[in-house]
Structure formats: C-alpha cells, structure tokens
mmCIF file of C-alpha atoms in Angstrom:
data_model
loop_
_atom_site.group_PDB
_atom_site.id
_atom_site.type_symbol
_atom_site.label_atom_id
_atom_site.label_comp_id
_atom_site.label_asym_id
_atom_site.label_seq_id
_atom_site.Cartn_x
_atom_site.Cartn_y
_atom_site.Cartn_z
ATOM 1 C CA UNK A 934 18.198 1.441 -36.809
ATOM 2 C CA UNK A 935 15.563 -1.301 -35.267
ATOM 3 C CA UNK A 936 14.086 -0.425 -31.569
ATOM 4 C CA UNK A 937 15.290 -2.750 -28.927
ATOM 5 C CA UNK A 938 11.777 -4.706 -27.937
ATOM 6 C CA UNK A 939 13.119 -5.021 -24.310
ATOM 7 C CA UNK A 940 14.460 -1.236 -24.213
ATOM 8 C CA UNK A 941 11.315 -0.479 -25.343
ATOM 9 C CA UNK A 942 9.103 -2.573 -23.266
ATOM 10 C CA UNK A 943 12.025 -1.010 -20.122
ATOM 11 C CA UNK A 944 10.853 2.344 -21.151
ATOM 12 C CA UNK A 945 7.091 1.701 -21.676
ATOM 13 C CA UNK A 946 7.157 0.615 -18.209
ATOM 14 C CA UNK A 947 8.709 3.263 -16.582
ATOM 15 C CA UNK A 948 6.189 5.914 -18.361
ATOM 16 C CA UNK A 949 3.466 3.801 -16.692
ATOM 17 C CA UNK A 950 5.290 3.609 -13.331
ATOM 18 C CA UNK A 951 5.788 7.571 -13.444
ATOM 19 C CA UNK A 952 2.272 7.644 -14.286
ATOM 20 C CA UNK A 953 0.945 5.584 -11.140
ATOM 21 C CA UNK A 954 2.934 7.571 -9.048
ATOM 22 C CA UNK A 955 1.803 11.164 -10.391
ATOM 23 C CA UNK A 956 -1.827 9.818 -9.832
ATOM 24 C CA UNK A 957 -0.727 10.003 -5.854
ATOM 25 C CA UNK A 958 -0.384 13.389 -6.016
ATOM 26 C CA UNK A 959 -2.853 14.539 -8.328
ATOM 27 C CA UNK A 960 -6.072 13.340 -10.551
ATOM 28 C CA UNK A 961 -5.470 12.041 -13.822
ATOM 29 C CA UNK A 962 -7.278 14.206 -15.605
ATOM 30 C CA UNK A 963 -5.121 16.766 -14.413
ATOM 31 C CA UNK A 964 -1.340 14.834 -15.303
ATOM 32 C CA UNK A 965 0.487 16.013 -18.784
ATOM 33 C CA UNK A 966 2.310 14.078 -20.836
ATOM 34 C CA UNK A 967 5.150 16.574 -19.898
ATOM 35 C CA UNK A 968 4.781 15.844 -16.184
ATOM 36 C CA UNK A 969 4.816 11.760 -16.810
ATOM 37 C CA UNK A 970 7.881 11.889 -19.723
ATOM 38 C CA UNK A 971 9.912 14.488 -16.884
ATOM 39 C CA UNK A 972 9.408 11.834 -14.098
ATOM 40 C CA UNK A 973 10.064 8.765 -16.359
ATOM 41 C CA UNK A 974 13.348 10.400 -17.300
ATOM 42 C CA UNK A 975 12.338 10.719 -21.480
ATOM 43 C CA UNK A 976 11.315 12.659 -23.266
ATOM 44 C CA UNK A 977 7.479 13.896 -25.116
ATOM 45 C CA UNK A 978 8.499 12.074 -28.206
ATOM 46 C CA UNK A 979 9.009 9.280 -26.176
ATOM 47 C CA UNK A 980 5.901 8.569 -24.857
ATOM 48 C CA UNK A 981 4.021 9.741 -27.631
ATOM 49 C CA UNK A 982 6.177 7.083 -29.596
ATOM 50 C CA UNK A 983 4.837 4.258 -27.555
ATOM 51 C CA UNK A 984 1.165 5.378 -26.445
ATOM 52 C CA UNK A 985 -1.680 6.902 -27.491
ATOM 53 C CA UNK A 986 -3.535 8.073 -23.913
ATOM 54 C CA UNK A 987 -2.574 7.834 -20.068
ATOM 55 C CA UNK A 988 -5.375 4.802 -20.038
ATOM 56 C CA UNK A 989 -3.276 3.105 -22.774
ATOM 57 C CA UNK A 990 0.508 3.601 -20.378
ATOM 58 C CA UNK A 991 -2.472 2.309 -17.632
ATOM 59 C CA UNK A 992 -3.937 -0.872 -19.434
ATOM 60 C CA UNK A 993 -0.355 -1.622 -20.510
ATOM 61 C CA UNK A 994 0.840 -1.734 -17.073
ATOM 62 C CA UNK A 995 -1.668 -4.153 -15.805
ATOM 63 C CA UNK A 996 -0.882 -6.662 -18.905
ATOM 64 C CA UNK A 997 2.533 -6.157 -18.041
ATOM 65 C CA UNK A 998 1.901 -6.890 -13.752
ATOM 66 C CA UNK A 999 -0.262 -10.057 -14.809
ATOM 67 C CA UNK A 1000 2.520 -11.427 -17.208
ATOM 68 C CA UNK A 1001 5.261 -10.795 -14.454
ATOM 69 C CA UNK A 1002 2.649 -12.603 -11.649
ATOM 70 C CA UNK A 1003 1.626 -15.638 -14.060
ATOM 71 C CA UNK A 1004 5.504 -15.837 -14.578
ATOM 72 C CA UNK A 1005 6.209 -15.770 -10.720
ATOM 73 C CA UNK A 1006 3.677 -18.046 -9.858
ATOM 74 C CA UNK A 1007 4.532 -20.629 -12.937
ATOM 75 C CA UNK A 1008 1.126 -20.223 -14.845
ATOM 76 C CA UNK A 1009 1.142 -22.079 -18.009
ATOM 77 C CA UNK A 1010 -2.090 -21.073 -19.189
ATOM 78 C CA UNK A 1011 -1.869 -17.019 -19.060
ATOM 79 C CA UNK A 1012 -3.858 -15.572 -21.897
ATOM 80 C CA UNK A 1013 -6.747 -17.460 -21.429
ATOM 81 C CA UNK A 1014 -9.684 -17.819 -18.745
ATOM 82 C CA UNK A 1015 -11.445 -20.576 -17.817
ATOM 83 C CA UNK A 1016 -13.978 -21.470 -14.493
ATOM 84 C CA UNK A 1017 -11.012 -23.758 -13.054
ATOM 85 C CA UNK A 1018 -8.889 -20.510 -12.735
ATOM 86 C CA UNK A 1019 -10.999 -18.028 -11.194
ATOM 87 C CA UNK A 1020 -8.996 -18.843 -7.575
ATOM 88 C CA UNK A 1021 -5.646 -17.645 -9.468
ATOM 89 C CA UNK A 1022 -7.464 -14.673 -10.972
ATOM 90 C CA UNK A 1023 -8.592 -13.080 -8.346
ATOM 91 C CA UNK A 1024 -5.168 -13.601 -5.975
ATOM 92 C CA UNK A 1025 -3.483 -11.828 -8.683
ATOM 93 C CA UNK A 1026 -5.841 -9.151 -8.187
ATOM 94 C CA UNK A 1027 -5.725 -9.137 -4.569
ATOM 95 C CA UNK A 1028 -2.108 -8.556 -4.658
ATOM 96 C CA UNK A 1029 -2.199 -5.407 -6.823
ATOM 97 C CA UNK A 1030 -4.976 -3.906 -5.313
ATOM 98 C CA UNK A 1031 -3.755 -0.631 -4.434
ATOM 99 C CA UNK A 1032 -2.801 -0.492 -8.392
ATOM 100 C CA UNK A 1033 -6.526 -1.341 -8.923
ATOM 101 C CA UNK A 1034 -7.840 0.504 -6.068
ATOM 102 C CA UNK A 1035 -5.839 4.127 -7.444
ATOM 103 C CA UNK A 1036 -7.533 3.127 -10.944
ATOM 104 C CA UNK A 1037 -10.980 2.783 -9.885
ATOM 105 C CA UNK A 1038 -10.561 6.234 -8.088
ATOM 106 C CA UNK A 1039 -9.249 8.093 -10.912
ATOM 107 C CA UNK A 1040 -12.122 7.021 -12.833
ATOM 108 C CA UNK A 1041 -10.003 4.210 -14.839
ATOM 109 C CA UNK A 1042 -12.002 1.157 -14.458
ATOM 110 C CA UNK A 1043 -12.089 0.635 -18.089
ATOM 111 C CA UNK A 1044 -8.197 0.270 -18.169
ATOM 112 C CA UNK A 1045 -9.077 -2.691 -15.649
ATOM 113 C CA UNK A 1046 -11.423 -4.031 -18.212
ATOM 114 C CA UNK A 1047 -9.091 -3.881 -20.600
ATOM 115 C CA UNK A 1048 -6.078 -5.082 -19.903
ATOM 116 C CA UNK A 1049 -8.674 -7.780 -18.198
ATOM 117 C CA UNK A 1050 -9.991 -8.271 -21.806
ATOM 118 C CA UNK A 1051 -6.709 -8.293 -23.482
ATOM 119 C CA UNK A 1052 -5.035 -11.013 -21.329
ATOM 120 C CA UNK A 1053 -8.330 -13.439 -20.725
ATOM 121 C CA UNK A 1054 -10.660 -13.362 -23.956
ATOM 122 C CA UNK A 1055 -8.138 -15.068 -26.676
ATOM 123 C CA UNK A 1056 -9.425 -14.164 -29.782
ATOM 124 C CA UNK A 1057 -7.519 -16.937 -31.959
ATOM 125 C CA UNK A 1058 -10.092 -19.469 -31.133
ATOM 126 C CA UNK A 1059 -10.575 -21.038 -33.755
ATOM 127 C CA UNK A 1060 -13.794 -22.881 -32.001
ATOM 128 C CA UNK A 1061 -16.864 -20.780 -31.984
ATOM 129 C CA UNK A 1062 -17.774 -21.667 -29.346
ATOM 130 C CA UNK A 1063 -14.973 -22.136 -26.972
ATOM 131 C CA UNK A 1064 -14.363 -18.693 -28.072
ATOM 132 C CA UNK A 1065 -18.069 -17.551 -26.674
ATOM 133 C CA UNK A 1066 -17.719 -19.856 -23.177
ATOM 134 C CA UNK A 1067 -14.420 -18.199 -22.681
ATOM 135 C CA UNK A 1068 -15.771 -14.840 -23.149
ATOM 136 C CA UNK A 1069 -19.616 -15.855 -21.259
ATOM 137 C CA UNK A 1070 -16.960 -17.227 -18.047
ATOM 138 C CA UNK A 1071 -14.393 -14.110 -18.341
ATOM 139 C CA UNK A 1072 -17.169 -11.242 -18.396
ATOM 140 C CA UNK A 1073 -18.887 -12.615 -15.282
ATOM 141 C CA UNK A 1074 -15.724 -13.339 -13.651
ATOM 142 C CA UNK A 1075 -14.406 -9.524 -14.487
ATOM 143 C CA UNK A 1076 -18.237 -8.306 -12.984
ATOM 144 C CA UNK A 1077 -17.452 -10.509 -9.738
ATOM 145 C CA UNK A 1078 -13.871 -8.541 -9.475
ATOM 146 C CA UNK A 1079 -16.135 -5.068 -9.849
ATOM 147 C CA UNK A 1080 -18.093 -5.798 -7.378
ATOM 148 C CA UNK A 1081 -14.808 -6.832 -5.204
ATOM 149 C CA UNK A 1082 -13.906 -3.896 -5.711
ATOM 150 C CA UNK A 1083 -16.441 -1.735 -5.181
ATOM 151 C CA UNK A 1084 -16.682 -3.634 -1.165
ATOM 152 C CA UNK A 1085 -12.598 -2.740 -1.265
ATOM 153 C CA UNK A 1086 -11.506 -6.079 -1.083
ATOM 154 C CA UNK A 1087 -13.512 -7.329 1.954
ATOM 155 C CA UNK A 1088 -13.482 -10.766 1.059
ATOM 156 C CA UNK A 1089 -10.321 -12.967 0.316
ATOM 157 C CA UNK A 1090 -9.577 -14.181 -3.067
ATOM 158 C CA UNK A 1091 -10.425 -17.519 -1.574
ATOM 159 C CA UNK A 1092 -13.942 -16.809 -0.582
ATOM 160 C CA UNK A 1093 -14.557 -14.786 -4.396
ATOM 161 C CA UNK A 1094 -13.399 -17.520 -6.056
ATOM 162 C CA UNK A 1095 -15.419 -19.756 -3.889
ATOM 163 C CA UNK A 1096 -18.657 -17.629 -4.424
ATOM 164 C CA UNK A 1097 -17.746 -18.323 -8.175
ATOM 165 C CA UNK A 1098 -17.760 -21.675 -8.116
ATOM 166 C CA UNK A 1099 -20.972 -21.729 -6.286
ATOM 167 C CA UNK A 1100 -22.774 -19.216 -9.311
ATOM 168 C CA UNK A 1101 -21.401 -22.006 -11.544
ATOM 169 C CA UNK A 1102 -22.840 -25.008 -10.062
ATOM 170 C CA UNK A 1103 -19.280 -26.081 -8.982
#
C-alpha cells in the first residue's frame, strides 16, 4: 500500500511544527527525535521515515511556508529568483521572522540557506548562463537577508529591497 503524498506532506509538517515549538523551550541540540515524534502525535518510525536530521524537518518547513506565501500572495514565478523580485523576497521573509529569527539562534542559519537555495537557484536551466545570473542575483540577495538579520529586521522589506536595487544599478 502507496503513502498518501498529502498525508504525508500533513505529517511532515506537523514534525516540523512540533519541532519549532520544542526549540522555545529548549536548544536544538538538546531536542530528540522522541521528544519531536511525542509532540507531533507519531511515532520514531515516523519521522525517521520522512527525515534524515532536525535541520532537514527545519529546511522543509521553510520550503513549505514560502510555497503556502507565494500561493497566498498569487506568485507565478516561485522557484526561481530574479533582481525584479527581491521586494517579494524579502516581505516573505519579514513575515516569518520569528521562524527565521528562532533559526538563526539555534545556530540553523544553514537551514535558511537551504531551503533559500532549494526554492530560488532552479537547477533545470538549461541556459548556462541564466543558470549562473540566477545563482550570481540569489546568493547576494540571500547575503543581503543575513545581514537583515543579523540588525533583527531594522529595516522594512521595502527599504532592503530598495538598497538592492541600488547595489544593482536599478
């Protein structure tokens, strides 16, 4: 008998979710897979089933927030960055920054990176160099949201994405 993709994706997200909120009460270093399968309400095999490491059930929950957001906000282009969508980027951002902020503390930027990687480099591109522009555009923009970050936020998502434009020429 076949998994369910949504059941699946239902319970992937709720192993993340307990996750996030286990990370309020205690480093992440310092959360077992016991502890985040007993909150999520499944069990070990469970999550061992559907993810190799915390920062995995972490980078999966920010693809999954972005995908939700694009979809809410009626994004056609999701899975791809370019200069001319820096302004959506870093809104998205802004609105999930206590997700981001509780990452960066726990010492799980690179989740952040990742599931930054995963949704804006495509690598399908059949064009070389589209392919390297996207990737030149998407690692500067991801440094600009680091530094964001690391000044918690003190800017708008207007004036970021502004500042971007600027470093571009635009």
């Amino acid at each position: 008998m076949g998994r369910r993709p949504g059941l699946t994706a239902f319970l992937k997200e709720c192993m993340s979710d307990a996750l996030l909120a286990l990370m309020d009460r205690k480093p992440l270093a310092k959360i077992t897979v016991d502890e985040i399968a007993a909150t999520a309400g499944v069990n070990r095999s469970t999550w061992f089933r559907n993810f190799g490491s915390k920062e995995e059930a972490l980078t999966y929950k920010l693809v999954v927030l972005w995908q939700r957001w694009a979809e809410e906000h009626g994004l056609r282009e999701r899975c791809r960055f370019d200069p001319e969508n820096a302004a959506t980027f870093f809104a998205f951002n802004h609105a999930i920054r206590d997700v981001v902020t509780a990452l960066y503390a726990a010492g799980a930027r690179a989740c952040v990176y990742d599931a930054f990687d995963r949704v804006m480099v495509s690598r399908r591109d059949e064009d070389l160099d589209a392919y390297y522009e996207a990737s030149f555009y998407a690692h500067g923009l991801f440094g600009l949201l680091d530094a964001w970050v690391g000044r918690g936020f003190s800017e708008s998502p207007e004036e970021v994405a502004a500042l971007f434009g600027r470093m571009l020429g635009r």
